[in-house]
Amino acid sequence: MSFEPKIVGFLCNWCSYAGADLAGISRLKCAPNVHIIRMMCSGGISPLFILKALEAGADGVLICGCSPGDCHYKEGNYKTLRRITLLKKMLEQLGIEQERVQLHWVCASCGDEFVDVVNKITAEVKELGPLQAGVKSRV
Amino acid sequence: MEEPRIGVYVCHCGTNIAGTVDVEEVAKYAETLPHVVVARHYPYTCSDPGQELIKKDIKELGVNRVVVASCSPRLHEKTFQGVLREAGLNPYLFQMANIREQCSWLHEPGPELTEKAKRMVGAAVNRVSRHVPLEMRAVPIFPATLVVGGGIAGMQAALEIANSNHMVYIVEREPSIGGHMAQFDKTFPTLDCAACILTPRMTEVSRHPFIRILTYSEVVAISGYVGNFKIKIRRKPRYVDEGKCIGCLVCQEKCPWTALSEFNAGTSKRKAIYTPFPQAVPNIPVIDAEHCAYFLKEKCRACEKFCDANAINFEQSELIFELEVGNIIIATGFDTFDASSIPQYGYGRYPNVFTSMEFERLCSPTGPTEGHIILADGRQPESVAIVHCVGSRDKNYNEYCSRVCCMHALKYSHLIKEKTNAAIYQMYIDMRCFGKGYEEFYNRISNEGVNFIRGKVAKVTDEAIAEEEKGKLIVLVEDTLLGTMLRVPVDMVILCIALEPRKDANEVARLFHLGRSADGFFLERHPKLDPVATMSEGILIAGCCQGPKDIPDSVAQASAAAARALAMIARGKIEVPAITAAIDETECSGCRICNLLCPYDAIFFDDEAKVSRINQVMCQGCGVCAAACPSGAITHNYFTVEEITAEIEGVLA
């Protein structure tokens, strides 16, 4: 059987979670690999949660927030952007590929974009293979 | 803390979930999870008996935490939290697994759907066992309401609310309120004149002590949350001082510069300084800077010279100001389909092919021809073809039915018959006359000697092949009842164009955090049971921005939206989620990183104790501080490290 990655998706409540709901309501179809965890704001996603997910067996982590300028909490998404950029630099040093942790903006009316984002990260992580095996071989 | 005793309820949602997810297996799996004392599956968990089932288990089995696997928490989290509260449990000892919108509806059917649902339920069970009780907070609301759009729906909603002596602001981007209805000549099926029923409404709105009309203005930003919105409005410069202008319109008369009249759907010219129509509210002109000689060439200023009131002010600049409102009603209406995107119908090439909007203006006594139905060369038409479903019910353009075209097409037949002796051909796919008195209207028009041809028009051309076709427009249509192709020579063609979402619907949706359905119109919270609310609390929709509808339906929906807003205004306060952040002062190192991060300035530094503290009323619960605290001293309630970790471990199990 081919490798099916497990991906944890942290979605902000106001835009991205609503966008994911909209994808479902519109009966758009996407890969089932992303498991969504609802957060209030992407700015509230502690880097700890992302590391925790990778440690607990996720092959990738998707972070979605409101588009720049649209944050329900004014500017939480800008903080997310800075935080994730920094975190990815650290992950790189740990041998975790850039594509495994992705940040995308998905608005509440962006059902189709949500589907694209899910399919994109699923395909890219699938291509990379399981995380544990990859990291182990390099260590 | 007492030992968790979790009840799990897997919803079928009819076949929405059960059709693709094996709900029985999911419930069986849930039973094997730690702390779960009961796991059931039920056809409609949100129904009364479904809710009773949960209450009964709380009472009889001592269930003290609840997981419902059903639709999105955005839809029913509050419903089920209410069930817990009624049964004496803290509403936060609850977690939803969204196995409908984000599972059964989102993926291709297959066995992995059941597996995914199981993992989602497992994660929810894992998480809920870590939940702690939280207290809801009541916050006062701003009693004022913002209505975006001053068409018939917006005006209706504003009046309903203002009549309860609560303030309403109407923001309208055009120079006058009135919307599309002001452009119509007669309204179906009663054939009363639109202006006669609309203009008194407009006056009522403008004179109402509890309504403030902000024309030529747009919403540029919105912040806050239900009950407590802060709205930033941009008022475009009119270049006319509203306090001084007396509405004599001498300026309009004297202005030598012109542009196409938007109100007359481009069928006539208006001046560069203008009111869109004679009954405009407010009756204060605006200067269209793009067509004004002064703004283009720095000369003229005729309006200024002739204005006795000294109201012209070329120095006026745009004004940005803020409003505080508790509810927002979006009534931004529709745009019409661009008929030139169907080139075979000849719109834009043949001067005697009109759109329905242009024909409305042609019929109107205040229109470019003063109500005379005439061709481009001034002759009266001897024959008219009315083409239905232009841009509607057509997979190439819009799949949906625009709902009003059949009726206004019938209305046009009557108006043409009234004013000319022209032969009339209605070319329709299906006659859809569904409203009150509509079928009767159809029967009435059928008896007025109108020719009905059932078929979709293929082409409008001026290439004559017979003597009687010369100088005419020939409409090519298949009569599907006779099974023959027809060539119908006519003088005038009216295209009944579709109602479409506003061109900037996407920007508006983003601004107000609205969803849009596949047809592009704004998405209601529930297609049947909640057609006025949206997924954003406190933001309601009314009229054609939600989907094409006629005037009675727009008015009804606007009144419903107003009732919803009034319900909250009457309560005076709302309960907001207890989701805030809290600082453990014994852990706080006093680094103050969080102080600057907080978007609401809710965190302050206590100089004496050398720790940061959070103002619980100002905190909106985004959690940005908790994610940043290097000491881990901040807890984001309901999203604690333990809770999220439990959920992460659950989905990866």
mmCIF file of N, CA, C and O in Angstrom, chain B residues 235-239 313-319:
data_model
loop_
_atom_site.group_PDB
_atom_site.id
_atom_site.type_symbol
_atom_site.label_atom_id
_atom_site.label_comp_id
_atom_site.label_asym_id
_atom_site.label_seq_id
_atom_site.Cartn_x
_atom_site.Cartn_y
_atom_site.Cartn_z
ATOM 1 N N ARG B 235 -16.178 58.429 3.811
ATOM 2 C CA ARG B 235 -17.159 59.244 3.113
ATOM 3 C C ARG B 235 -16.462 59.934 1.964
ATOM 4 O O ARG B 235 -15.560 60.744 2.165
ATOM 5 N N LYS B 236 -16.890 59.615 0.746
ATOM 6 C CA LYS B 236 -16.245 60.213 -0.419
ATOM 7 C C LYS B 236 -16.641 61.686 -0.492
ATOM 8 O O LYS B 236 -17.746 62.054 -0.103
ATOM 9 N N PRO B 237 -15.765 62.525 -1.019
ATOM 10 C CA PRO B 237 -16.135 63.950 -1.102
ATOM 11 C C PRO B 237 -17.239 64.165 -2.138
ATOM 12 O O PRO B 237 -17.139 63.684 -3.266
ATOM 13 N N ARG B 238 -18.275 64.862 -1.750
ATOM 14 C CA ARG B 238 -19.360 65.219 -2.684
ATOM 15 C C ARG B 238 -18.989 66.482 -3.440
ATOM 16 O O ARG B 238 -19.559 66.784 -4.464
ATOM 17 N N TYR B 239 -18.083 67.276 -2.817
ATOM 18 C CA TYR B 239 -17.730 68.619 -3.284
ATOM 19 C C TYR B 239 -18.914 69.560 -3.172
ATOM 20 O O TYR B 239 -18.963 70.601 -3.818
ATOM 21 N N ASN B 313 -17.950 73.188 -2.866
ATOM 22 C CA ASN B 313 -16.658 73.244 -2.183
ATOM 23 C C ASN B 313 -15.692 72.282 -2.849
ATOM 24 O O ASN B 313 -15.703 71.090 -2.574
ATOM 25 N N PHE B 314 -14.882 72.825 -3.752
ATOM 26 C CA PHE B 314 -13.957 71.961 -4.492
ATOM 27 C C PHE B 314 -12.820 71.441 -3.619
ATOM 28 O O PHE B 314 -12.079 70.561 -4.015
ATOM 29 N N GLU B 315 -12.695 72.023 -2.429
ATOM 30 C CA GLU B 315 -11.600 71.613 -1.544
ATOM 31 C C GLU B 315 -11.983 70.429 -0.649
ATOM 32 O O GLU B 315 -11.150 69.923 0.090
ATOM 33 N N GLN B 316 -13.282 70.049 -0.688
ATOM 34 C CA GLN B 316 -13.728 68.970 0.213
ATOM 35 C C GLN B 316 -12.874 67.725 0.022
ATOM 36 O O GLN B 316 -12.532 67.367 -1.097
ATOM 37 N N SER B 317 -12.515 67.096 1.139
ATOM 38 C CA SER B 317 -11.740 65.854 1.009
ATOM 39 C C SER B 317 -12.514 64.726 1.656
ATOM 40 O O SER B 317 -13.524 64.956 2.329
ATOM 41 N N GLU B 318 -12.030 63.514 1.439
ATOM 42 C CA GLU B 318 -12.767 62.387 1.999
ATOM 43 C C GLU B 318 -12.645 62.387 3.518
ATOM 44 O O GLU B 318 -11.691 62.913 4.086
ATOM 45 N N LEU B 319 -13.656 61.779 4.147
ATOM 46 C CA LEU B 319 -13.748 61.826 5.596
ATOM 47 C C LEU B 319 -13.763 60.383 6.097
ATOM 48 O O LEU B 319 -14.514 59.554 5.588
#
